[in-house]
Short mmCIF file of C-alpha atoms (C1' of nucleotides) in Angstrom, two decimals:
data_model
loop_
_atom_site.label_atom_id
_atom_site.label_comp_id
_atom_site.label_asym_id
_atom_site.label_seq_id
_atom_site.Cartn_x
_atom_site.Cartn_y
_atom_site.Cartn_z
CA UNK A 10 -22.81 -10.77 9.55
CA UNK A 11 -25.90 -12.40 11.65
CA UNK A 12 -29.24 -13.61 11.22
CA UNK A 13 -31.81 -15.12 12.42
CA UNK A 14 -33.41 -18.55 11.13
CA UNK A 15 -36.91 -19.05 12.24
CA UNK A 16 -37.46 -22.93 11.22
CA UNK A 17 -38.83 -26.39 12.54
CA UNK A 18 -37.41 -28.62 10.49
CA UNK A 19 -34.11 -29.30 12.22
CA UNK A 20 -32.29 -31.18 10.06
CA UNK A 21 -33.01 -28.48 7.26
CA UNK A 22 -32.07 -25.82 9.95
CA UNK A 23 -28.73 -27.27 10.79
CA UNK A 24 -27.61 -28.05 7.34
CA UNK A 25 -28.47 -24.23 6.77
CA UNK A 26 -26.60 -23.22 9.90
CA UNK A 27 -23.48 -25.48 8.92
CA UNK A 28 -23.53 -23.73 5.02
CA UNK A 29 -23.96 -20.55 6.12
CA UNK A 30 -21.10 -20.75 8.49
CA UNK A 31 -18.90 -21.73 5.76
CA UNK A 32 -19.97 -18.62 3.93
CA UNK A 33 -19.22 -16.22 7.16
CA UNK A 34 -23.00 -15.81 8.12
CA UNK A 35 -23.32 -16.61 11.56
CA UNK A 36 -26.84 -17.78 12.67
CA UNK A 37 -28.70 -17.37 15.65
CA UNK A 38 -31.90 -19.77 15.68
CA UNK A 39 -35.04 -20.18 16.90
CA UNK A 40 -37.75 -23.55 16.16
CA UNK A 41 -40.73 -22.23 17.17
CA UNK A 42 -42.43 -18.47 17.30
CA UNK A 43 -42.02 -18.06 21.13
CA UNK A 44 -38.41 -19.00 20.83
CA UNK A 45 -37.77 -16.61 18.39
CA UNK A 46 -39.30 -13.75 20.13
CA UNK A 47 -37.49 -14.15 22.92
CA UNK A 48 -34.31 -14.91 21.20
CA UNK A 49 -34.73 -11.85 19.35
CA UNK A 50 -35.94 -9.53 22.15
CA UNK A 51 -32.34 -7.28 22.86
CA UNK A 52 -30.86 -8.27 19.31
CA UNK A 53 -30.54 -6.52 16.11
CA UNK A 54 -29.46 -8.81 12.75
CA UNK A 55 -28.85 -8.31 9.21
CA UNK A 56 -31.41 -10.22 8.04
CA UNK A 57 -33.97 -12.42 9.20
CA UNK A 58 -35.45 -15.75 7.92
CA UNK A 59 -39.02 -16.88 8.41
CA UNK A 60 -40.43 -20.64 7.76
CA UNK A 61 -44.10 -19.82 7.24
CA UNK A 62 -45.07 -23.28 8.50
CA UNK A 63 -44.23 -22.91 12.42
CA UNK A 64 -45.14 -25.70 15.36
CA UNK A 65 -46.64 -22.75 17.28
CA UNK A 66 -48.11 -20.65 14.70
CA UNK A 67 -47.35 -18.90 11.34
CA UNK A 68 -44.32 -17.08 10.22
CA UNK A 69 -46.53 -14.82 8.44
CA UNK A 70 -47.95 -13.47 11.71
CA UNK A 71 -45.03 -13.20 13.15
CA UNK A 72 -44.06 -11.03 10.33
CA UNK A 73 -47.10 -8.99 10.29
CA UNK A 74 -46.38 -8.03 13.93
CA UNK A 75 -42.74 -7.01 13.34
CA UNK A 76 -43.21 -5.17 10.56
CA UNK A 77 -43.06 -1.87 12.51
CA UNK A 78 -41.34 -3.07 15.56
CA UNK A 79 -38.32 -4.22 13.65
CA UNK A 80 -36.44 -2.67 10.68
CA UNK A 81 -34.52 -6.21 9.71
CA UNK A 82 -35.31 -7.31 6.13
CA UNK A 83 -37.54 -10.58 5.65
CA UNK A 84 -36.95 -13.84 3.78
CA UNK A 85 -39.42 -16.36 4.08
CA UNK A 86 -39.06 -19.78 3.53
CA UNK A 87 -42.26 -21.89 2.36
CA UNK A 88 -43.05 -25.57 0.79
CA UNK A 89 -46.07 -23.45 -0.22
CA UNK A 90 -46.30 -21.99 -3.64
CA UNK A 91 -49.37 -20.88 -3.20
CA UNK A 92 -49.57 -17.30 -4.60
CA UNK A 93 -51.78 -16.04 -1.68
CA UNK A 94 -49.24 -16.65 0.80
CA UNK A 95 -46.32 -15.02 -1.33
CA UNK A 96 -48.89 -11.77 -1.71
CA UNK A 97 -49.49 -11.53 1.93
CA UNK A 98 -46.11 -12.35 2.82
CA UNK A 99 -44.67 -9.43 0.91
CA UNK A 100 -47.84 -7.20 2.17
CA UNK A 101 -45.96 -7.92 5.54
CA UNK A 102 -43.58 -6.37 4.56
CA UNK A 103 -41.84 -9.58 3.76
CA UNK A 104 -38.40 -8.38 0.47
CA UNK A 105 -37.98 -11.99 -0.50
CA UNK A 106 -39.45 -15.31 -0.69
CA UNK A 107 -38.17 -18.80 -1.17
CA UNK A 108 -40.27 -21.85 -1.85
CA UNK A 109 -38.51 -25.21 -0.80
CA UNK A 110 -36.64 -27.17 -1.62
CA UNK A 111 -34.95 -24.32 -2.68
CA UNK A 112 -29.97 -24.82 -2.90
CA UNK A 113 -28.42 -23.69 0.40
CA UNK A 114 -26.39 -21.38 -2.43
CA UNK A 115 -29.13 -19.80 -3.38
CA UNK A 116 -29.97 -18.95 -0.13
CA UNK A 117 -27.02 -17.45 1.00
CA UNK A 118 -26.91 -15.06 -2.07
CA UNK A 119 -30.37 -13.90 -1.37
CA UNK A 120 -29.37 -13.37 2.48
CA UNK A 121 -26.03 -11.33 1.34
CA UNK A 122 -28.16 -9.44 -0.66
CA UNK A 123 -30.65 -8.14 1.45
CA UNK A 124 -28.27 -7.34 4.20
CA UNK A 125 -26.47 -5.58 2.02
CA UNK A 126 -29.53 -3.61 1.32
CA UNK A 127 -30.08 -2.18 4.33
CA UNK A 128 -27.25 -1.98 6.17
CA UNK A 129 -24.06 0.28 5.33
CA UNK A 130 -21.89 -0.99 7.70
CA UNK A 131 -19.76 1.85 9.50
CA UNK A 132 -15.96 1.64 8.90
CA UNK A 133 -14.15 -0.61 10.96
CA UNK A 134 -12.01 2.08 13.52
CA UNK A 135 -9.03 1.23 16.05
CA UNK A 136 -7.81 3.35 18.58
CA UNK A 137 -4.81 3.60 20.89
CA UNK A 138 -3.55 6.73 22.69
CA UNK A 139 -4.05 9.50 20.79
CA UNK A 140 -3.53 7.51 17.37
CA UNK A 141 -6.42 6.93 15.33
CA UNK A 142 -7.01 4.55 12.50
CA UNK A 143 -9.96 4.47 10.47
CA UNK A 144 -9.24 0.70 8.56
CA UNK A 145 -11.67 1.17 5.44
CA UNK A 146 -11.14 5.11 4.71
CA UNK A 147 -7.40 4.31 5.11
CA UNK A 148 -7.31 7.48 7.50
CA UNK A 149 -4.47 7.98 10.36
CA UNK A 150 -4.52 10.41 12.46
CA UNK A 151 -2.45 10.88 15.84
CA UNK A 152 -4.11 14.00 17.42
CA UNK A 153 -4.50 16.56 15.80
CA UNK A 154 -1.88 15.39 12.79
CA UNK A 155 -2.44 13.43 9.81
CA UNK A 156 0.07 10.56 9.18
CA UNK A 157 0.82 9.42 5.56
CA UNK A 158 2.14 5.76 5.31
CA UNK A 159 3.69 4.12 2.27
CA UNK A 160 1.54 1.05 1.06
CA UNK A 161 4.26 -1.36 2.88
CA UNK A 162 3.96 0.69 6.27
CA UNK A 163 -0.12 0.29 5.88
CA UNK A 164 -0.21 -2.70 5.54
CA UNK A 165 2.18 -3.70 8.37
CA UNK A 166 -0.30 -1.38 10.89
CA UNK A 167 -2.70 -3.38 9.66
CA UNK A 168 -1.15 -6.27 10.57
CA UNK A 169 -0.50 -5.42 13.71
CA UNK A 170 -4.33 -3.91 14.59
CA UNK A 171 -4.82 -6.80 13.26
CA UNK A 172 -3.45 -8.62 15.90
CA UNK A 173 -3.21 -6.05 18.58
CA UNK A 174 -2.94 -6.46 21.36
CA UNK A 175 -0.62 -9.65 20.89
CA UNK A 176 2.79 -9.81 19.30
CA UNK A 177 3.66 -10.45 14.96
CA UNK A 178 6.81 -12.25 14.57
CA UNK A 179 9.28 -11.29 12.21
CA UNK A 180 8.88 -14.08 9.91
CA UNK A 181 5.21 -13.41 9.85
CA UNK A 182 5.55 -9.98 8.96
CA UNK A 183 8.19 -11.18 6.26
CA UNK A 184 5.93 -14.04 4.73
CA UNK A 185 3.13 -11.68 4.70
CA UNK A 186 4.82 -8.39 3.24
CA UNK A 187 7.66 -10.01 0.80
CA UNK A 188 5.56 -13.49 -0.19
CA UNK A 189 7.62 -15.60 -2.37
CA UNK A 190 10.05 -13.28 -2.14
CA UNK A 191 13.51 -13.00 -1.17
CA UNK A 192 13.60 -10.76 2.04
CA UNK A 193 16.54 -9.69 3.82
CA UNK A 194 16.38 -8.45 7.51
CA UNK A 195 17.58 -4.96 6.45
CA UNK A 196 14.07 -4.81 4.51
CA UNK A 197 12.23 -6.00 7.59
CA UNK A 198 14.30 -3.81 9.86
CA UNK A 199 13.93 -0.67 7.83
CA UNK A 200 10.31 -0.72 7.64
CA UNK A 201 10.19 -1.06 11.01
CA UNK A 202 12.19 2.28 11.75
CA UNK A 203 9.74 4.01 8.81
CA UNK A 204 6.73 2.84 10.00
CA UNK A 205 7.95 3.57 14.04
CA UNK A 206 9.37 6.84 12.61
CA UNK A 207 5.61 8.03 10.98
CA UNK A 208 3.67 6.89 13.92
CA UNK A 209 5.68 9.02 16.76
CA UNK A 210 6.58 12.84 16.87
CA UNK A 211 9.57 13.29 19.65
CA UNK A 212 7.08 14.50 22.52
CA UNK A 213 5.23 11.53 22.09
CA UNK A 214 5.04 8.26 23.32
CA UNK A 215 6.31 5.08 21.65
CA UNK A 216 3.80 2.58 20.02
CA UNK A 217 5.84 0.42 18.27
CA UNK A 218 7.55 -2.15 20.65
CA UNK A 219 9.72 -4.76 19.78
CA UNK A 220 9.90 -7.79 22.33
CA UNK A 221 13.16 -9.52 21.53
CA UNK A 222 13.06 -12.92 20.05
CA UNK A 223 9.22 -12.38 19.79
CA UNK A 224 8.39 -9.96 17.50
CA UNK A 225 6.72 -6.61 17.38
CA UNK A 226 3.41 -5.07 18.61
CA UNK A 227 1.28 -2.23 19.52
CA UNK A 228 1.09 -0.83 23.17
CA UNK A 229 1.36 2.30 25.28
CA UNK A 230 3.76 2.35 27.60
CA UNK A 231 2.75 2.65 31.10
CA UNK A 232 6.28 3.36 33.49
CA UNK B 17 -43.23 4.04 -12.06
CA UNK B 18 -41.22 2.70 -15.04
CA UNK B 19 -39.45 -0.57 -16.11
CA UNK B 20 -38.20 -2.05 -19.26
CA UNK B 21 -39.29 -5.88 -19.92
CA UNK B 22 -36.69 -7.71 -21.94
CA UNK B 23 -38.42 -11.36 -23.14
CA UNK B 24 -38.94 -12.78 -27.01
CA UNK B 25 -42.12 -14.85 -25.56
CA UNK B 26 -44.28 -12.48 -26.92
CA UNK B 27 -47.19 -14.21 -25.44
CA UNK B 28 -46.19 -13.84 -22.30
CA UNK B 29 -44.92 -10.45 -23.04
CA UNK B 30 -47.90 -8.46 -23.80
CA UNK B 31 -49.65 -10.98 -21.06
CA UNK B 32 -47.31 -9.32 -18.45
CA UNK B 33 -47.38 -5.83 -20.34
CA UNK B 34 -51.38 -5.82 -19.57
CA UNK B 35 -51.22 -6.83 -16.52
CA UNK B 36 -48.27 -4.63 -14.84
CA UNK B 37 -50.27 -1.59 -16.73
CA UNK B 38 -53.16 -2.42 -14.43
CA UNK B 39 -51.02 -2.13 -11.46
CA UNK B 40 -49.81 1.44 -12.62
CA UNK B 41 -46.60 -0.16 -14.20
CA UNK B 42 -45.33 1.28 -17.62
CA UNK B 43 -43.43 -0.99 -19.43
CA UNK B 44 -41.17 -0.25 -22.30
CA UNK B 45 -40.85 -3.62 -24.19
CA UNK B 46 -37.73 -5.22 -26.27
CA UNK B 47 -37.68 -9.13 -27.48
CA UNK B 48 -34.00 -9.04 -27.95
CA UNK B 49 -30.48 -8.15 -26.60
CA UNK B 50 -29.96 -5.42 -29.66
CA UNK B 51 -33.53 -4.22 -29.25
CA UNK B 52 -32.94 -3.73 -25.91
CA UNK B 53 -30.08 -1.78 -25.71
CA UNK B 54 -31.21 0.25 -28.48
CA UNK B 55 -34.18 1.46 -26.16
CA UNK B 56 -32.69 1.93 -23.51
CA UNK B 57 -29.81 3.61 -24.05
CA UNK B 58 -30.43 7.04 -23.36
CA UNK B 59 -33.66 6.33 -20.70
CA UNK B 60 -33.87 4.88 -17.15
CA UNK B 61 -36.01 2.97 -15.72
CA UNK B 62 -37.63 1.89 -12.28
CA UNK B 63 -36.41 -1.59 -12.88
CA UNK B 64 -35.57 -4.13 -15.26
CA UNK B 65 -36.94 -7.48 -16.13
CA UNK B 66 -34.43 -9.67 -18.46
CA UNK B 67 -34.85 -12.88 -19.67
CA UNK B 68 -32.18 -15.22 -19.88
CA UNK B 69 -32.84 -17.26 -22.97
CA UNK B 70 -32.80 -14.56 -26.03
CA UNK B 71 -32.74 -15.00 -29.50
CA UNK B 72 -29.73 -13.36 -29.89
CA UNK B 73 -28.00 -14.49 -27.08
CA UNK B 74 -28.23 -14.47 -23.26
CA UNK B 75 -29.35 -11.83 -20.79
CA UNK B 76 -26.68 -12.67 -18.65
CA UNK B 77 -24.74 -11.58 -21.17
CA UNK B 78 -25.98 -8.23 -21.11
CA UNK B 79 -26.29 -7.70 -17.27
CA UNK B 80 -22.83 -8.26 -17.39
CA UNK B 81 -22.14 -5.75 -19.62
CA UNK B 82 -24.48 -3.61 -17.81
CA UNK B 83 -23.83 -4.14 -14.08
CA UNK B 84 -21.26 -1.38 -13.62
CA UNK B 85 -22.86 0.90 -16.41
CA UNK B 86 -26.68 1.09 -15.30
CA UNK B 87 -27.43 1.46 -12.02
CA UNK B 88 -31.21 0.27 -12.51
CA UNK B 89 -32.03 -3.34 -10.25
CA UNK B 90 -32.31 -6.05 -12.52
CA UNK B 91 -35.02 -9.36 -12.15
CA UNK B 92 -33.85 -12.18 -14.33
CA UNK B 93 -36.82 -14.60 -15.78
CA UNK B 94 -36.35 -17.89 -16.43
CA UNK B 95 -37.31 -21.43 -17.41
CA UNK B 96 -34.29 -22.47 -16.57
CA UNK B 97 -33.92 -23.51 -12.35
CA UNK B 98 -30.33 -24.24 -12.57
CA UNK B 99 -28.52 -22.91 -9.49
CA UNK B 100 -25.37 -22.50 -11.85
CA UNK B 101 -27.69 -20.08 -14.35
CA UNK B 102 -28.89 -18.30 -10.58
CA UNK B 103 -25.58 -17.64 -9.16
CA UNK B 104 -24.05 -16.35 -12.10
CA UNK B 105 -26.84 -13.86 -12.48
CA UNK B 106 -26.79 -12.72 -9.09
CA UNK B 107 -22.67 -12.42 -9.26
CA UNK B 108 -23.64 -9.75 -12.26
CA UNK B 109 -25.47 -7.83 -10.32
CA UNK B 110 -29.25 -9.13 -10.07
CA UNK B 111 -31.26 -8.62 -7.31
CA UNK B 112 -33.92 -11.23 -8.19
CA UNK B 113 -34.57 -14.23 -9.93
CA UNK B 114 -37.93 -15.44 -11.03
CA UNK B 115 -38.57 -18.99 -12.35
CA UNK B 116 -41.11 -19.42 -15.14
CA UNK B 117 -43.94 -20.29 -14.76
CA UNK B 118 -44.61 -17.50 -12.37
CA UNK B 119 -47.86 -15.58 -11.56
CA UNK B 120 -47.94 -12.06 -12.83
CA UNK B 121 -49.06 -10.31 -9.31
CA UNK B 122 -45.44 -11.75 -7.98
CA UNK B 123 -43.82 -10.39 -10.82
CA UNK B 124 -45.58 -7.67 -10.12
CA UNK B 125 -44.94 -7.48 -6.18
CA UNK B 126 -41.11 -8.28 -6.94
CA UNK B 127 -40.97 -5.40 -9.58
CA UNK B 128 -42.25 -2.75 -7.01
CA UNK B 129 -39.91 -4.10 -4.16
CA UNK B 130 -37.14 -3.40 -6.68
CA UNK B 131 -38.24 0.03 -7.39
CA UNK B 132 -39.20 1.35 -4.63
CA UNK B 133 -35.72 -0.06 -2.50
CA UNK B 134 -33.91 1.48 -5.19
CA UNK B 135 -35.97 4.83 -5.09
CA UNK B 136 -35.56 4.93 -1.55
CA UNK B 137 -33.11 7.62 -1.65
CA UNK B 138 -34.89 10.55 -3.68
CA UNK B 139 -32.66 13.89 -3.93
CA UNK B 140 -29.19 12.39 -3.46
CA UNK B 141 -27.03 14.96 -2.82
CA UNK B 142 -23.33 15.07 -1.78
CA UNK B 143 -21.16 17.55 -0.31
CA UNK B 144 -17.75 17.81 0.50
CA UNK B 145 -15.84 21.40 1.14
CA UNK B 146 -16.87 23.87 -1.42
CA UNK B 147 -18.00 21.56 -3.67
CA UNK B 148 -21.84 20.21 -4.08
CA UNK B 149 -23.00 17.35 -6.16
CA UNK B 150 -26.81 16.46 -6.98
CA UNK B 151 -26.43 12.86 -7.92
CA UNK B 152 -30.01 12.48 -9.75
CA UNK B 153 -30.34 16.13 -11.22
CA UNK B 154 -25.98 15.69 -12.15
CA UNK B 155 -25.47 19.15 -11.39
CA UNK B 156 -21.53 19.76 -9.52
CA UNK B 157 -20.91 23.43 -8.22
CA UNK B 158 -17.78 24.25 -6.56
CA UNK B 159 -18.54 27.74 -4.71
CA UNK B 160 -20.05 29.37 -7.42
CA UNK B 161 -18.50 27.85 -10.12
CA UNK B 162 -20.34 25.20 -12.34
CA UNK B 163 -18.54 22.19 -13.45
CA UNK B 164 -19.61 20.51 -16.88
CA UNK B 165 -18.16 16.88 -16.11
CA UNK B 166 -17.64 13.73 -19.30
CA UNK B 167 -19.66 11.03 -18.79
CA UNK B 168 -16.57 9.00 -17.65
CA UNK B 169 -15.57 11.29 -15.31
CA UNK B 170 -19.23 11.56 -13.81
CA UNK B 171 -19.13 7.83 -13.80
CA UNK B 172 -16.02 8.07 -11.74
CA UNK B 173 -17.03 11.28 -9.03
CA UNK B 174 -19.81 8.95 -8.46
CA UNK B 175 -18.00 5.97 -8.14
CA UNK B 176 -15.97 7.34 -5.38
CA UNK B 177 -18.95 9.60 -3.88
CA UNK B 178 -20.41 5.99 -3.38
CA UNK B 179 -17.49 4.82 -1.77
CA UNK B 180 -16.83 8.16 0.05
CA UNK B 181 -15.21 8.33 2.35
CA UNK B 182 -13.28 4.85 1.73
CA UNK B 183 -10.77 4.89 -1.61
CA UNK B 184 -12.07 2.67 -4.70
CA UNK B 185 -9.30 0.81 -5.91
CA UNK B 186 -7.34 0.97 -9.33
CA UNK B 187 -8.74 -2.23 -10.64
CA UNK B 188 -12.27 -1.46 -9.54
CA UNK B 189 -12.16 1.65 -11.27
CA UNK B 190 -11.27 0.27 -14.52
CA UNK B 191 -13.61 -2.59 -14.32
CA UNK B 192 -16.04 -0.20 -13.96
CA UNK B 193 -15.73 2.23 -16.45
CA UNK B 194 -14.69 -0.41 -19.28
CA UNK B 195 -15.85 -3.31 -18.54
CA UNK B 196 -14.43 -6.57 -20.42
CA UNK B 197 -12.37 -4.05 -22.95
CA UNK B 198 -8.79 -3.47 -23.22
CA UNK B 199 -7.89 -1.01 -20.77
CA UNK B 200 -4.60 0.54 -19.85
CA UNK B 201 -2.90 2.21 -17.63
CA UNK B 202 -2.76 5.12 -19.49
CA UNK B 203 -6.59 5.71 -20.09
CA UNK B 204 -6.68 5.35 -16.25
CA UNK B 205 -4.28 8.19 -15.49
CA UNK B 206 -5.60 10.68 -18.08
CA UNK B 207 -9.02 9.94 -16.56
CA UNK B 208 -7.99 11.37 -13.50
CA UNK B 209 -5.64 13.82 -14.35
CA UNK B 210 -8.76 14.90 -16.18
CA UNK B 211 -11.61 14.75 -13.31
CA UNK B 212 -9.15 16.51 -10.86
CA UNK B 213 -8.39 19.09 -13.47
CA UNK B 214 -11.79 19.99 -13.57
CA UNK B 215 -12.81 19.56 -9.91
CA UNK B 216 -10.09 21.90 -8.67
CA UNK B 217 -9.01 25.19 -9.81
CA UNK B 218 -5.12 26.58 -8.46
CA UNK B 219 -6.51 28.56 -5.53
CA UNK B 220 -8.92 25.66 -4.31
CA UNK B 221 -7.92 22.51 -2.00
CA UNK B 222 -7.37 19.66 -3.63
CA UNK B 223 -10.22 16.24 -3.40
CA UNK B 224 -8.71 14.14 -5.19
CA UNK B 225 -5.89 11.88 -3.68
CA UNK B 226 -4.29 9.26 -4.35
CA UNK B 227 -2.70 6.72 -1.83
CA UNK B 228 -0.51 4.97 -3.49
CA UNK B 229 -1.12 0.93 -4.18
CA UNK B 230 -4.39 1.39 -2.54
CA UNK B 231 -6.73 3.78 -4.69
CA UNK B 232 -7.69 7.02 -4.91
CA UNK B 233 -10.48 9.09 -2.74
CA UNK B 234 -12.04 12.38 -2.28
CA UNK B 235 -10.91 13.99 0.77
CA UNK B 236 -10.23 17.50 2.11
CA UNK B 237 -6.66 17.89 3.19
CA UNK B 238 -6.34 19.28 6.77
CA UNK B 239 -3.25 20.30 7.93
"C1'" DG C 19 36.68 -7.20 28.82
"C1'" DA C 20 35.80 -8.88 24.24
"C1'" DC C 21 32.92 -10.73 21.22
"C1'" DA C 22 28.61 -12.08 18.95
"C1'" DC C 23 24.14 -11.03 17.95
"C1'" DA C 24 19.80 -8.74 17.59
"C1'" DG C 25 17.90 -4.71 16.64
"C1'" DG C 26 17.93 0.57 15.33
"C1'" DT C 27 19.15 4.61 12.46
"C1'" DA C 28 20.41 7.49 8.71
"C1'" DA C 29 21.70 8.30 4.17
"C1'" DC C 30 21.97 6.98 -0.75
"C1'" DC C 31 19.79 6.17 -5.10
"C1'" DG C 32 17.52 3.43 -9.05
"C1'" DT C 33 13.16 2.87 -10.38
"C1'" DA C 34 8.24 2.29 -10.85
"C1'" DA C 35 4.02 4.55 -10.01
"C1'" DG C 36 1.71 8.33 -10.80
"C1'" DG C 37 0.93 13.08 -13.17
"C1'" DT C 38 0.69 16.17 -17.16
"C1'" DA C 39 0.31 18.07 -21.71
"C1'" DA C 40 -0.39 17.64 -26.41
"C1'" DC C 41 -2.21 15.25 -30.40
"C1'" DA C 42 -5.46 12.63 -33.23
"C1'" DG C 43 -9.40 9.89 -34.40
"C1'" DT C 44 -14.09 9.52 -33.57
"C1'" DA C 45 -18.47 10.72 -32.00
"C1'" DT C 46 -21.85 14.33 -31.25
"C1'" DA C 47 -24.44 18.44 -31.77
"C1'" DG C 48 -26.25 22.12 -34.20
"C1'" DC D 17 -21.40 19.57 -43.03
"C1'" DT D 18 -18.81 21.88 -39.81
"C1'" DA D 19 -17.41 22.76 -35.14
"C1'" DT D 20 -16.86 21.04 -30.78
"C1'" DA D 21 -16.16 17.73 -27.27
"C1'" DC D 22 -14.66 13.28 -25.76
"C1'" DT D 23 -11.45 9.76 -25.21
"C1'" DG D 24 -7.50 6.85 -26.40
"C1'" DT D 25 -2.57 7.31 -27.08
"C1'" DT D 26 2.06 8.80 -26.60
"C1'" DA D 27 6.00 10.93 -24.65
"C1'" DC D 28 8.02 12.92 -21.00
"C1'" DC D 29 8.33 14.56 -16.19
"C1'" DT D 30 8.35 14.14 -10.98
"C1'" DT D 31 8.36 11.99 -6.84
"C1'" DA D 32 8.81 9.10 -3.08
"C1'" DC D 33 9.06 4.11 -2.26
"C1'" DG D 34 11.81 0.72 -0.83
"C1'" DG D 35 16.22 -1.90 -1.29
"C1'" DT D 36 20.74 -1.29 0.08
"C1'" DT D 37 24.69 -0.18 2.83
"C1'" DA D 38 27.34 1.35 6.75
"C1'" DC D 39 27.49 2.18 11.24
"C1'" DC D 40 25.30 2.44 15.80
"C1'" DT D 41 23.55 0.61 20.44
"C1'" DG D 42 22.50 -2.59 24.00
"C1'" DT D 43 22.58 -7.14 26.01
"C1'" DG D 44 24.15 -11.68 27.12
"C1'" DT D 45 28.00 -15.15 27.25
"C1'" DC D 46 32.49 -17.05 27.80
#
DNA sequence: GACACAGGTAACCGTAAGGTAACAGTATAG
DNA sequence: CTATACTGTTACCTTACGGTTACCTGTGTC
């Protein structure tokens, strides 16, 4: 998730930066109006963050201008409580509004929320060759054929998309898919042949290499 | 427009109630949790405005016990500014959070953001091989066929219609559908076994899968 | 050449996860 | 007040998941 933060106060604006990196919002940010325009120009985000008081102007008519250019939800930030600012904020089109000194928690829930709003996110896809693997429907198809895997064999593809296109050791696979557990190499080794088994008819080519001593990993083999 | 205003200041209560009715907002008005869910059991509403601090206990309380039951956007009031009181009403579900003493044209404003982000989508329907769901009118037809569905098993189709086309979990089913009660297993199968009984008849494709560890989904099987 | 070692394959089978049908208590409608 | 529907419960069935074992294959080392 990104956003842009549209603030002059720059020790407020990296404190914000620092706790919403902790909570997996990445920022990009702009101190003044110009800078933000231009940061802004060729980029799309999940949610953007106005401070009404700006060096170069007002948030509000910044907002007032996007409000048909753009299609990212609004949050201002204000020390202002004045109601008149809050009513034409949200006239510009403005879906939240946060008066300082407002918790960095609180802000991060109302950012989450509004992104949330407006975006459905499209499912995360990986492809290789002619295999196919739509990560949130759970869907695998090679071709024209739809491959079943048992919940162990998922999530070991996973794993490996995961990491593709590097290497997974064995004992990562093992920590990961028998934790705590007592896990012999015959378990490791026959999930390997299921999994390799699903993924590949007999006219097709291999996906599931093993590099000795190193592990396994996802490729096409080019002779 | 709609809401239901949950508050046992009944000063402020018919304040807000005469003001909201000049902005075209009807308001159907409890000052307590039982009153509350009395009136609103069998209605819905645009949006709805919940104190926290109620005679007869807490409005967290019942977003809690509505967030998975009611799919209405819920503003919390109150005097309280506590982040801890914030978060947890946000983690139940709210979408806004108004500190009192607050001016009625931003309750207001806030109200119609709600409603109208939540109305957004008039006329959902939903398709999927022969069979057609209207989400708001709950009508189901499979070819010509109409299907008469429980209310648990319409709370499930659109459970995973919402999902669709990623599976919902096992656990988020039943935290859904009984929420913060003893739940088995067994109520869990015979909830499906009873939606898929009903959505399929012998000659028709199956929709409802399960994959195994991971959830269940609706899905046309191709070949 | 023999041996060790890592990895691969196929078959076996106990079991847990899921599926179904029937019953009963309770709510609901008419 | 009766009939019907809904849902929780139980008992039993089915399946395929995954652990186990036995036996391969290839490669490197002495």
């Amino acid at each position: 998730m990104i956003i842009l933060l549209v603030e002059d106060d720059t020790v407020l604006a990296t404190h914000s930066i620092d706790f919403l990196a902790q909570e997996g919002i990445e920022v990009d940010y702009a101190s003044t109006m110009r800078q933000a325009q231009a940061i802004s120009e060729h980029q799309s985000y999940d949610a953007i963050v106005l401070d009404i008081n700006l060096p170069d102007g007002d948030g509000l008519s910044l907002a007032k201008q996007w409000q048909h250019q753009r299609q990212e939800p609004i949050l201002f930030l204000s020390a202002r409580d004045a109601l008149d600012d809050k009513l034409k904020a949200f006239s510009y089109g403005a879906l939240d509004y946060l008066t300082k000194p407002f918790a960095l928690p609180e802000l991060a829930v109302r950012i989450k929320l509004l992104a949330s709003k407006n975006n459905s996110k499209p499912n995360r896809q990986f492809s290789l060759d002619s295999l196919h693997v739509d990560l949130d429907a759970k869907i695998i198809t090679r071709g024209e054929r739809v491959i079943v895997l048992s919940p162990q064999q998922w999530q070991l593809l996973e794993l490996l998309i995961k990491h593709y296109p590097n290497p997974v050791s064995k004992a990562a696979i093992i920590n990961q898919i028998w934790p705590q557990q007592d896990s012999n190499n015959n378990m490791y080794k026959s999930l390997i042949t299921r999994l390799r088994s699903n993924l590949t008819r007999e006219d097709e080519p291999a996906l599931l290499h093993t590099l000795k001593k190193q592990g396994i990993t996802l490729r096409v083999q080019h002779d």
